[in-house]
């Protein structure tokens, strides 16, 4: 199952980009034998700065056809890492070819796009910077692949 992280904004060189690349490389390496990956980041940018609906239109264009869509949103479901791994494995086992994980811009995700999503995940009640969410998501993808491969899992 291919993974697309579809995000508003450009992540420039720096510590977040380094961490993102590291975790996605780890995910690709661990997930390959499990039928997970590759993972890629698709960035969209509303250069006219016309708001969430314009961002949503750009995000919709970035989604692979037929993909399971999952938003990252504070209203989404809070899950443990094993629960996330189980969800990811379930989509894969159901024969889904693509998963699109959607990260909105500074103002969040357009309500219409959020309502269209198949699922929504929250990293807690706090709102996180959208650039940091990419890193957290990539780490959880790697952790999920590790859990699904039977590797050690520890609760933090």
mmCIF file of C-alpha atoms in Angstrom, residues 18-109:
data_model
loop_
_atom_site.group_PDB
_atom_site.id
_atom_site.type_symbol
_atom_site.label_atom_id
_atom_site.label_comp_id
_atom_site.label_asym_id
_atom_site.label_seq_id
_atom_site.Cartn_x
_atom_site.Cartn_y
_atom_site.Cartn_z
ATOM 1 C CA UNK A 18 16.006 15.899 8.300
ATOM 2 C CA UNK A 19 13.803 14.022 10.784
ATOM 3 C CA UNK A 20 11.007 13.581 8.231
ATOM 4 C CA UNK A 21 13.380 12.116 5.663
ATOM 5 C CA UNK A 22 14.969 9.822 8.256
ATOM 6 C CA UNK A 23 11.647 8.382 9.462
ATOM 7 C CA UNK A 24 10.292 7.947 5.931
ATOM 8 C CA UNK A 25 13.458 6.093 4.933
ATOM 9 C CA UNK A 26 13.084 3.844 7.980
ATOM 10 C CA UNK A 27 9.408 3.274 7.150
ATOM 11 C CA UNK A 28 10.184 2.373 3.537
ATOM 12 C CA UNK A 29 12.878 -0.066 4.621
ATOM 13 C CA UNK A 30 10.744 -1.716 7.336
ATOM 14 C CA UNK A 31 7.429 -1.600 5.490
ATOM 15 C CA UNK A 32 8.590 -2.968 2.132
ATOM 16 C CA UNK A 33 8.364 -6.629 3.177
ATOM 17 C CA UNK A 34 4.980 -5.943 4.795
ATOM 18 C CA UNK A 35 3.372 -4.518 1.666
ATOM 19 C CA UNK A 36 3.595 -0.983 3.049
ATOM 20 C CA UNK A 37 5.188 1.860 1.167
ATOM 21 C CA UNK A 38 6.764 3.579 -0.412
ATOM 22 C CA UNK A 39 5.834 6.790 1.361
ATOM 23 C CA UNK A 40 6.046 10.161 -0.307
ATOM 24 C CA UNK A 41 5.274 13.722 0.638
ATOM 25 C CA UNK A 42 3.136 15.797 -1.713
ATOM 26 C CA UNK A 43 3.218 19.493 -0.885
ATOM 27 C CA UNK A 44 0.647 21.982 -2.128
ATOM 28 C CA UNK A 45 0.734 25.713 -1.706
ATOM 29 C CA UNK A 46 -1.983 28.324 -2.108
ATOM 30 C CA UNK A 47 0.264 31.053 -3.487
ATOM 31 C CA UNK A 48 -2.638 33.516 -3.647
ATOM 32 C CA UNK A 49 -3.362 32.888 0.051
ATOM 33 C CA UNK A 50 -7.108 32.628 -0.555
ATOM 34 C CA UNK A 51 -7.897 30.345 2.373
ATOM 35 C CA UNK A 52 -8.874 26.850 3.378
ATOM 36 C CA UNK A 53 -11.213 26.194 0.451
ATOM 37 C CA UNK A 54 -8.412 26.932 -2.039
ATOM 38 C CA UNK A 55 -6.068 24.704 -0.030
ATOM 39 C CA UNK A 56 -8.717 21.967 -0.061
ATOM 40 C CA UNK A 57 -8.988 22.164 -3.859
ATOM 41 C CA UNK A 58 -5.221 21.771 -4.178
ATOM 42 C CA UNK A 59 -5.213 18.892 -1.683
ATOM 43 C CA UNK A 60 -8.005 17.096 -3.571
ATOM 44 C CA UNK A 61 -5.918 17.275 -6.766
ATOM 45 C CA UNK A 62 -2.962 15.717 -4.908
ATOM 46 C CA UNK A 63 -4.891 12.666 -3.696
ATOM 47 C CA UNK A 64 -4.212 9.395 -5.535
ATOM 48 C CA UNK A 65 -7.347 8.140 -7.301
ATOM 49 C CA UNK A 66 -9.230 5.664 -5.107
ATOM 50 C CA UNK A 67 -7.059 6.291 -2.042
ATOM 51 C CA UNK A 68 -8.276 5.849 1.501
ATOM 52 C CA UNK A 69 -8.260 9.402 2.837
ATOM 53 C CA UNK A 70 -7.347 10.196 6.410
ATOM 54 C CA UNK A 71 -7.122 13.692 7.834
ATOM 55 C CA UNK A 72 -4.926 14.733 10.719
ATOM 56 C CA UNK A 73 -7.182 16.946 12.761
ATOM 57 C CA UNK A 74 -7.685 17.750 16.442
ATOM 58 C CA UNK A 75 -11.282 16.494 16.122
ATOM 59 C CA UNK A 76 -10.096 13.095 14.903
ATOM 60 C CA UNK A 77 -9.714 9.876 16.824
ATOM 61 C CA UNK A 78 -6.900 9.681 19.349
ATOM 62 C CA UNK A 79 -5.196 6.314 18.898
ATOM 63 C CA UNK A 80 -2.373 4.421 20.485
ATOM 64 C CA UNK A 81 0.523 3.369 18.259
ATOM 65 C CA UNK A 82 -0.660 -0.277 18.207
ATOM 66 C CA UNK A 83 -4.170 0.865 17.242
ATOM 67 C CA UNK A 84 -2.735 2.974 14.415
ATOM 68 C CA UNK A 85 -0.644 0.006 13.256
ATOM 69 C CA UNK A 86 -3.760 -2.187 13.281
ATOM 70 C CA UNK A 87 -5.704 0.415 11.253
ATOM 71 C CA UNK A 88 -2.885 0.683 8.708
ATOM 72 C CA UNK A 89 -2.637 -3.107 8.458
ATOM 73 C CA UNK A 90 -6.405 -3.372 8.068
ATOM 74 C CA UNK A 91 -6.454 -1.013 5.105
ATOM 75 C CA UNK A 92 -3.573 -2.935 3.531
ATOM 76 C CA UNK A 93 -5.249 -6.290 4.167
ATOM 77 C CA UNK A 94 -8.493 -5.016 2.622
ATOM 78 C CA UNK A 95 -6.559 -4.562 -0.615
ATOM 79 C CA UNK A 96 -6.368 -0.791 -0.567
ATOM 80 C CA UNK A 97 -3.581 0.335 -2.900
ATOM 81 C CA UNK A 98 -3.179 3.897 -1.639
ATOM 82 C CA UNK A 99 -3.534 5.803 1.603
ATOM 83 C CA UNK A 100 -3.529 9.603 1.608
ATOM 84 C CA UNK A 101 -2.805 11.238 4.949
ATOM 85 C CA UNK A 102 -3.937 14.870 4.782
ATOM 86 C CA UNK A 103 -2.339 17.689 6.773
ATOM 87 C CA UNK A 104 -3.890 21.125 6.468
ATOM 88 C CA UNK A 105 -2.303 24.534 6.657
ATOM 89 C CA UNK A 106 -2.090 27.031 9.480
ATOM 90 C CA UNK A 107 -5.891 27.343 9.694
ATOM 91 C CA UNK A 108 -6.542 23.592 9.566
ATOM 92 C CA UNK A 109 -8.480 21.553 7.030
#
